[in-house]
Amino acid sequence: MNDLVASPFGSRAVAVSDTAGARQDQSRELAETQVKYLMAQQFPRDVVANMDKILNAFTRPTLAEQSQYQFSRGGSDISGPSIRAAEAIAQQWGNMEHGLRERSRGIGPDGVPFSEVEAFCVDLEGRTTSRIQFIVRHWRDTKQGGYKLKDERDIYELMANMGQRRKRACIIAQLPGDVVDAAMSQANTTLHAKADTSPEAIQKIIAAFEPFGITKEHIEKRIQRRLDAIQPAQVVTLKRIYASLRDGMSQPSEWFEMADVAEAGASTTLKDITTKHAAQKAASKAKKPQQEQFEQVGSPAVDAIIAEIDKASDVDVLDLAMDGFRGDTEAISAEDMQRIESAYQNRREILLGA
């Protein structure tokens, strides 16, 4: 009497969202979101006090130096607030929430796994949201054709690298334009006030530009005066030019008259250092044992690359430089590559913890 006939339509499958654990997570997230909005309404931001906090934050030289990116395009200089600047402004502006979240994973038609990632910024007080969704393939391109990423740390770092710029765009979209402009003006004022024009600082400037084939004469011709008479504003400009060259976003010829540099054969980027290193190894291969040529030819180029990594002042800058370098790994031995990756990971942890 109690036997039931099986339904011709089959049994109802229980969706993941219908499980008890999923319902509990959804309820908790809903309650947390409601509390955040409620607290933002009960404790609205004091725009005058918060603006003072933002300006005070950008009086710190370290933050001021990391606050802007700059590169040359179409004959003009392009600059803007960095991700560190955007995060600092959002923190002091108050009642804002921002971040990255991995929404799902899948496998593409080409068999390469991918992650669907979302960058977001929420103004809890204004109840407005900016979101950017994008796909991150678990793939790293190289000259040999690229390979799939399997290590979770590599996948996370790839998503973080691609997501930082989108998160910056979301944060800037939620901030008043005049607040961002005031913060950047304060950063410029701090840099001008803290710019070091001492003889020791001038020697450091000359030494920093030397790997790019830029001499003291090139710098003096650009600033239209002797280096010992350089102005603080010009020191700030040179620092930004150096950062642009170091990150491979521009070439020396875009900033200086470099007619004689090509003849000197000077390297300009990490890529040029790697290419020169490969040529040196090929030329010495027939003359020296493998171990000897590694010690005498490999170390200088690798040390130069590690030195550039250690100079990176921002995670965006570091990731961009490392992404550009990974495409030239055929010129570097496995031992050298391990040293470079270790230096990259150490510097990234330091910057994230700063």
CSV table of C-alpha atoms in Angstrom, one decimal:
chain,number,residue,atom,x,y,z
A,1,MET,CA,0.0,0.0,0.0
A,2,ASN,CA,2.9,2.4,0.7
A,3,ASP,CA,4.9,1.6,-2.5
A,4,LEU,CA,5.2,4.7,-4.6
A,5,VAL,CA,5.6,4.8,-8.4
A,6,ALA,CA,8.8,6.5,-9.5
A,7,SER,CA,8.2,9.9,-11.1
A,8,PRO,CA,9.0,9.9,-14.8
A,9,PHE,CA,10.6,13.3,-14.4
A,10,GLY,CA,13.2,12.0,-11.9
A,11,SER,CA,13.9,13.2,-8.4
A,12,ARG,CA,14.6,16.8,-7.4
A,13,ALA,CA,18.3,17.4,-7.0
A,14,VAL,CA,19.3,19.5,-4.0
A,15,ALA,CA,21.2,22.6,-5.2
A,16,VAL,CA,24.3,23.7,-3.3
A,17,SER,CA,22.5,26.9,-2.3
A,18,ASP,CA,19.8,24.8,-0.6
A,19,THR,CA,22.0,23.1,1.9
A,20,ALA,CA,21.9,24.1,5.5
A,21,GLY,CA,25.5,25.3,5.5
A,22,ALA,CA,24.9,27.5,2.5
A,23,ARG,CA,21.8,29.0,3.9
A,24,GLN,CA,23.6,29.8,7.2
A,25,ASP,CA,26.4,31.5,5.3
A,26,GLN,CA,24.0,33.6,3.3
A,27,SER,CA,22.1,34.6,6.5
A,28,ARG,CA,25.4,35.6,8.2
A,29,GLU,CA,26.6,37.6,5.2
A,30,LEU,CA,23.2,39.4,4.9
A,31,ALA,CA,23.3,40.3,8.6
A,32,GLU,CA,26.9,41.6,8.4
A,33,THR,CA,26.0,43.7,5.4
A,34,GLN,CA,23.0,45.2,7.1
A,35,VAL,CA,25.1,46.0,10.2
A,36,LYS,CA,27.7,47.7,8.1
A,37,TYR,CA,25.2,50.0,6.3
A,38,LEU,CA,23.4,50.7,9.7
A,39,MET,CA,26.7,51.7,11.4
A,40,ALA,CA,27.6,53.9,8.4
A,41,GLN,CA,24.3,55.8,8.8
A,42,GLN,CA,24.6,56.1,12.5
A,43,PHE,CA,28.2,57.3,12.3
A,44,PRO,CA,28.5,59.3,9.1
A,45,ARG,CA,31.9,60.6,8.0
A,46,ASP,CA,33.1,64.0,9.1
A,47,VAL,CA,34.3,65.3,5.7
A,48,VAL,CA,36.3,68.1,7.2
A,49,ALA,CA,38.1,66.0,9.7
A,50,ASN,CA,38.6,63.1,7.3
A,51,MET,CA,40.0,65.5,4.7
A,52,ASP,CA,42.5,66.6,7.2
A,53,LYS,CA,43.5,63.0,7.9
A,54,ILE,CA,44.0,62.4,4.2
A,55,LEU,CA,46.2,65.4,3.9
A,56,ASN,CA,48.2,64.5,7.0
A,57,ALA,CA,48.7,60.9,5.7
A,58,PHE,CA,50.3,62.3,2.5
A,59,THR,CA,52.8,64.4,4.5
A,60,ARG,CA,54.6,61.1,5.1
A,61,PRO,CA,57.5,60.9,2.6
A,62,THR,CA,57.2,57.1,2.1
A,63,LEU,CA,53.5,57.3,1.1
A,64,ALA,CA,54.1,60.4,-1.0
A,65,GLU,CA,56.8,58.6,-3.0
A,66,GLN,CA,54.5,55.6,-3.6
A,67,SER,CA,51.4,57.7,-4.3
A,68,GLN,CA,51.7,58.3,-8.1
A,69,TYR,CA,52.7,56.5,-11.2
A,70,GLN,CA,54.0,58.3,-14.3
A,71,PHE,CA,54.9,57.3,-17.9
A,72,SER,CA,55.2,59.0,-21.2
A,73,ARG,CA,52.6,58.5,-24.0
A,74,GLY,CA,52.2,60.5,-27.2
A,75,GLY,CA,54.7,63.1,-26.2
A,76,SER,CA,53.0,63.9,-22.9
A,77,ASP,CA,53.5,62.7,-19.3
A,78,ILE,CA,50.7,60.7,-17.8
A,79,SER,CA,50.4,60.3,-14.1
A,80,GLY,CA,47.7,59.3,-11.6
A,81,PRO,CA,47.1,57.9,-8.1
A,82,SER,CA,48.6,54.5,-7.4
A,83,ILE,CA,46.8,51.6,-5.7
A,84,ARG,CA,48.6,52.5,-2.4
A,85,ALA,CA,47.3,56.1,-2.7
A,86,ALA,CA,43.8,54.9,-3.4
A,87,GLU,CA,43.8,52.6,-0.4
A,88,ALA,CA,45.2,55.3,1.9
A,89,ILE,CA,42.5,57.8,0.8
A,90,ALA,CA,39.7,55.3,1.2
A,91,GLN,CA,40.9,54.3,4.6
A,92,GLN,CA,40.9,57.9,5.9
A,93,TRP,CA,37.7,58.9,4.0
A,94,GLY,CA,35.9,56.2,6.0
A,95,ASN,CA,32.8,54.1,5.6
A,96,MET,CA,34.2,52.4,2.6
A,97,GLU,CA,34.8,48.7,1.8
A,98,HIS,CA,36.9,47.4,-1.0
A,99,GLY,CA,38.7,44.3,-2.1
A,100,LEU,CA,38.9,41.3,-4.5
A,101,ARG,CA,37.0,38.1,-4.4
A,102,GLU,CA,37.2,34.9,-6.4
A,103,ARG,CA,33.7,34.1,-7.4
A,104,SER,CA,34.2,30.8,-9.3
A,105,ARG,CA,36.5,28.6,-11.2
A,106,GLY,CA,36.2,26.7,-14.4
A,107,ILE,CA,38.0,25.2,-17.3
A,108,GLY,CA,38.0,27.0,-20.7
A,109,PRO,CA,37.5,25.5,-24.1
A,110,ASP,CA,41.2,25.3,-24.5
A,111,GLY,CA,41.6,23.2,-21.4
A,112,VAL,CA,43.2,26.0,-19.3
A,113,PRO,CA,41.6,26.6,-15.9
A,114,PHE,CA,40.4,30.1,-15.1
A,115,SER,CA,39.0,32.1,-12.2
A,116,GLU,CA,36.2,34.6,-12.3
A,117,VAL,CA,37.3,37.4,-10.1
A,118,GLU,CA,35.5,40.5,-8.9
A,119,ALA,CA,37.0,43.8,-7.8
A,120,PHE,CA,34.7,46.0,-5.8
A,121,CYS,CA,34.4,49.1,-3.7
A,122,VAL,CA,31.3,50.0,-1.7
A,123,ASP,CA,30.5,53.4,-0.2
A,124,LEU,CA,28.5,52.2,2.8
A,125,GLU,CA,27.3,55.7,3.6
A,126,GLY,CA,26.3,56.7,0.1
A,127,ARG,CA,25.1,53.2,-0.7
A,128,THR,CA,26.8,53.1,-4.1
A,129,THR,CA,28.9,50.3,-5.4
A,130,SER,CA,31.5,49.9,-8.2
A,131,ARG,CA,32.3,46.4,-9.4
A,132,ILE,CA,34.5,45.0,-12.2
A,133,GLN,CA,34.3,41.4,-13.0
A,134,PHE,CA,37.1,39.8,-15.1
A,135,ILE,CA,38.5,36.4,-16.0
A,136,VAL,CA,42.0,35.3,-15.0
A,137,ARG,CA,43.4,32.4,-16.9
A,138,HIS,CA,45.7,30.2,-14.9
A,139,TRP,CA,48.4,30.6,-17.5
A,140,ARG,CA,51.8,32.3,-17.7
A,141,ASP,CA,53.1,33.3,-21.1
A,142,THR,CA,56.7,32.8,-22.1
A,143,LYS,CA,58.6,32.8,-25.3
A,144,GLN,CA,58.4,29.0,-25.3
A,145,GLY,CA,54.6,29.2,-25.5
A,146,GLY,CA,53.6,29.4,-21.8
A,147,TYR,CA,52.4,26.9,-19.3
A,148,LYS,CA,49.5,26.3,-16.9
A,149,LEU,CA,49.8,27.4,-13.3
A,150,LYS,CA,49.2,24.6,-10.8
A,151,ASP,CA,50.5,26.1,-7.5
A,152,GLU,CA,47.9,27.9,-5.5
A,153,ARG,CA,50.3,30.6,-4.5
A,154,ASP,CA,51.1,31.4,-8.2
A,155,ILE,CA,47.4,31.5,-9.0
A,156,TYR,CA,46.7,33.8,-6.1
A,157,GLU,CA,49.5,36.2,-7.0
A,158,LEU,CA,48.4,36.3,-10.6
A,159,MET,CA,44.8,37.2,-9.6
A,160,ALA,CA,46.1,39.8,-7.1
A,161,ASN,CA,48.4,41.3,-9.8
A,162,MET,CA,45.6,41.6,-12.3
A,163,GLY,CA,43.1,42.7,-9.8
A,164,GLN,CA,45.0,45.5,-8.1
A,165,ARG,CA,44.5,47.9,-11.1
A,166,ARG,CA,40.8,47.1,-11.3
A,167,LYS,CA,40.4,47.6,-7.6
A,168,ARG,CA,42.1,51.0,-7.9
A,169,ALA,CA,39.6,52.0,-10.6
A,170,CYS,CA,36.7,51.0,-8.3
A,171,ILE,CA,38.0,52.9,-5.4
A,172,ILE,CA,38.7,56.1,-7.4
A,173,ALA,CA,35.2,55.8,-8.9
A,174,GLN,CA,33.7,56.0,-5.4
A,175,LEU,CA,35.9,58.9,-4.2
A,176,PRO,CA,35.1,62.6,-4.9
A,177,GLY,CA,37.4,63.9,-7.5
A,178,ASP,CA,38.5,66.9,-5.6
A,179,VAL,CA,39.5,64.7,-2.6
A,180,VAL,CA,41.8,62.7,-4.8
A,181,ASP,CA,43.2,65.9,-6.4
A,182,ALA,CA,43.9,67.4,-3.0
A,183,ALA,CA,45.7,64.3,-1.8
A,184,MET,CA,47.9,64.2,-4.9
A,185,SER,CA,48.7,67.9,-4.5
A,186,GLN,CA,49.7,67.3,-0.9
A,187,ALA,CA,51.9,64.3,-2.1
A,188,ASN,CA,53.6,66.7,-4.6
A,189,THR,CA,54.2,69.3,-1.9
A,190,THR,CA,55.7,66.7,0.4
A,191,LEU,CA,58.0,65.4,-2.3
A,192,HIS,CA,59.2,68.9,-3.1
A,193,ALA,CA,59.8,69.7,0.6
A,194,LYS,CA,61.6,66.5,1.3
A,195,ALA,CA,63.6,66.4,-2.0
A,196,ASP,CA,67.3,66.0,-1.2
A,197,THR,CA,69.6,68.2,-3.2
A,198,SER,CA,72.8,67.4,-1.3
A,199,PRO,CA,76.0,66.3,-3.1
A,200,GLU,CA,75.4,62.7,-1.8
A,201,ALA,CA,71.9,62.7,-3.2
A,202,ILE,CA,73.1,64.0,-6.6
A,203,GLN,CA,75.7,61.2,-6.8
A,204,LYS,CA,72.9,58.6,-6.0
A,205,ILE,CA,70.9,60.1,-8.9
A,206,ILE,CA,73.8,59.7,-11.3
A,207,ALA,CA,74.4,56.2,-10.1
A,208,ALA,CA,70.8,55.2,-10.5
A,209,PHE,CA,70.6,56.3,-14.1
A,210,GLU,CA,73.9,54.7,-15.2
A,211,PRO,CA,72.5,51.2,-15.9
A,212,PHE,CA,70.2,52.9,-18.5
A,213,GLY,CA,73.1,54.6,-20.3
A,214,ILE,CA,72.2,58.0,-19.0
A,215,THR,CA,75.1,60.1,-18.0
A,216,LYS,CA,75.5,63.3,-16.0
A,217,GLU,CA,75.6,65.3,-19.2
A,218,HIS,CA,72.2,63.9,-20.3
A,219,ILE,CA,70.6,64.8,-17.0
A,220,GLU,CA,72.1,68.3,-17.0
A,221,LYS,CA,70.9,68.9,-20.6
A,222,ARG,CA,67.4,68.0,-19.6
A,223,ILE,CA,67.2,70.2,-16.5
A,224,GLN,CA,69.0,73.0,-18.3
A,225,ARG,CA,71.5,73.6,-15.5
A,226,ARG,CA,74.4,71.9,-13.6
A,227,LEU,CA,73.4,69.1,-11.3
A,228,ASP,CA,74.9,71.0,-8.3
A,229,ALA,CA,72.2,73.7,-8.9
A,230,ILE,CA,69.3,71.3,-9.3
A,231,GLN,CA,65.9,72.3,-7.8
A,232,PRO,CA,63.7,70.1,-5.5
A,233,ALA,CA,61.0,70.0,-8.2
A,234,GLN,CA,63.5,68.6,-10.7
A,235,VAL,CA,64.6,65.9,-8.2
A,236,VAL,CA,61.0,64.8,-7.9
A,237,THR,CA,60.7,64.6,-11.7
A,238,LEU,CA,63.9,62.6,-12.1
A,239,LYS,CA,62.7,60.1,-9.5
A,240,ARG,CA,59.5,59.5,-11.4
A,241,ILE,CA,61.4,59.2,-14.7
A,242,TYR,CA,63.7,56.7,-13.1
A,243,ALA,CA,60.7,54.7,-11.8
A,244,SER,CA,59.3,54.7,-15.3
A,245,LEU,CA,62.5,53.4,-16.8
A,246,ARG,CA,63.0,50.8,-14.1
A,247,ASP,CA,59.5,49.4,-14.7
A,248,GLY,CA,60.0,49.3,-18.5
A,249,MET,CA,57.1,51.7,-19.1
A,250,SER,CA,59.3,54.0,-21.2
A,251,GLN,CA,62.7,54.3,-22.8
A,252,PRO,CA,65.6,56.7,-22.1
A,253,SER,CA,65.1,58.3,-25.6
A,254,GLU,CA,61.6,59.5,-24.5
A,255,TRP,CA,63.1,61.6,-21.7
A,256,PHE,CA,66.7,62.4,-22.8
A,257,GLU,CA,68.5,63.1,-26.0
A,258,MET,CA,70.2,59.7,-26.4
A,259,ALA,CA,71.9,59.9,-29.8
A,260,ASP,CA,75.1,58.6,-28.3
A,261,VAL,CA,73.7,55.9,-26.2
A,262,ALA,CA,72.9,53.5,-29.0
A,263,GLU,CA,76.6,53.5,-30.0
A,264,ALA,CA,77.6,52.9,-26.4
A,265,GLY,CA,75.4,49.8,-26.4
A,266,ALA,CA,74.0,50.6,-22.9
A,267,SER,CA,71.2,48.5,-21.6
A,268,THR,CA,67.9,50.2,-20.8
A,269,THR,CA,65.6,47.6,-19.1
A,270,LEU,CA,65.7,44.3,-17.4
A,271,LYS,CA,65.0,42.8,-20.7
A,272,ASP,CA,68.1,44.3,-22.2
A,273,ILE,CA,70.2,43.1,-19.3
A,274,THR,CA,68.9,39.6,-19.9
A,275,THR,CA,69.6,39.7,-23.6
A,276,LYS,CA,73.1,40.9,-23.0
A,277,HIS,CA,73.6,38.2,-20.4
A,278,ALA,CA,72.5,35.6,-23.0
A,279,ALA,CA,75.0,36.9,-25.5
A,280,GLN,CA,77.8,36.8,-23.0
A,281,LYS,CA,77.0,33.2,-22.1
A,282,ALA,CA,77.0,32.1,-25.8
A,283,ALA,CA,80.3,33.8,-26.5
A,284,SER,CA,82.0,32.2,-23.5
A,285,LYS,CA,80.5,28.8,-23.9
A,286,ALA,CA,83.3,27.4,-26.1
A,287,LYS,CA,86.0,28.8,-23.9
A,288,LYS,CA,85.0,28.1,-20.3
A,289,PRO,CA,83.7,25.1,-18.4
A,290,GLN,CA,80.0,25.4,-17.5
A,291,GLN,CA,80.5,26.0,-13.8
A,292,GLU,CA,83.2,28.7,-14.5
A,293,GLN,CA,81.0,30.6,-17.0
A,294,PHE,CA,78.1,30.5,-14.6
A,295,GLU,CA,80.2,32.1,-11.8
A,296,GLN,CA,81.8,34.7,-14.0
A,297,VAL,CA,78.9,35.5,-16.5
A,298,GLY,CA,75.7,34.6,-14.7
A,299,SER,CA,76.1,36.3,-11.4
A,300,PRO,CA,76.5,40.0,-12.6
A,301,ALA,CA,73.4,40.0,-14.7
A,302,VAL,CA,71.4,38.2,-12.0
A,303,ASP,CA,72.7,40.5,-9.3
A,304,ALA,CA,71.6,43.5,-11.5
A,305,ILE,CA,68.1,42.1,-11.8
A,306,ILE,CA,67.8,41.3,-8.1
A,307,ALA,CA,69.0,44.9,-7.4
A,308,GLU,CA,66.2,46.3,-9.5
A,309,ILE,CA,63.7,44.0,-7.7
A,310,ASP,CA,64.9,45.2,-4.3
A,311,LYS,CA,64.4,48.9,-5.4
A,312,ALA,CA,60.7,48.4,-6.3
A,313,SER,CA,58.7,50.7,-4.1
A,314,ASP,CA,55.2,49.4,-4.9
A,315,VAL,CA,53.6,46.0,-5.5
A,316,ASP,CA,52.2,47.1,-8.8
A,317,VAL,CA,55.7,48.2,-9.9
A,318,LEU,CA,57.2,44.9,-8.7
A,319,ASP,CA,54.6,42.7,-10.4
A,320,LEU,CA,54.9,44.6,-13.7
A,321,ALA,CA,58.7,44.3,-13.7
A,322,MET,CA,58.6,40.6,-12.8
A,323,ASP,CA,55.9,39.8,-15.4
A,324,GLY,CA,58.0,41.4,-18.1
A,325,PHE,CA,61.1,39.6,-17.1
A,326,ARG,CA,59.5,36.1,-16.9
A,327,GLY,CA,59.2,36.1,-20.7
A,328,ASP,CA,63.0,36.1,-21.1
A,329,THR,CA,63.8,33.1,-18.8
A,330,GLU,CA,65.6,31.1,-21.5
A,331,ALA,CA,68.7,33.3,-20.9
A,332,ILE,CA,68.8,32.4,-17.2
A,333,SER,CA,69.8,29.1,-15.6
A,334,ALA,CA,67.5,27.3,-13.2
A,335,GLU,CA,69.7,28.3,-10.3
A,336,ASP,CA,69.6,31.9,-11.2
A,337,MET,CA,65.9,31.9,-11.8
A,338,GLN,CA,65.4,30.4,-8.3
A,339,ARG,CA,67.4,33.3,-6.8
A,340,ILE,CA,65.3,35.9,-8.7
A,341,GLU,CA,62.0,34.3,-7.7
A,342,SER,CA,63.1,34.2,-4.1
A,343,ALA,CA,64.1,37.9,-4.2
A,344,TYR,CA,60.8,38.7,-5.8
A,345,GLN,CA,58.7,36.8,-3.2
A,346,ASN,CA,60.7,38.4,-0.3
A,347,ARG,CA,60.3,42.0,-1.7
A,348,ARG,CA,56.6,41.4,-2.3
A,349,GLU,CA,56.0,40.2,1.3
A,350,ILE,CA,57.8,43.3,2.6
A,351,LEU,CA,55.7,45.7,0.4
A,352,LEU,CA,52.4,44.0,1.4
A,353,GLY,CA,53.4,44.2,5.0
A,354,ALA,CA,54.4,47.8,4.9
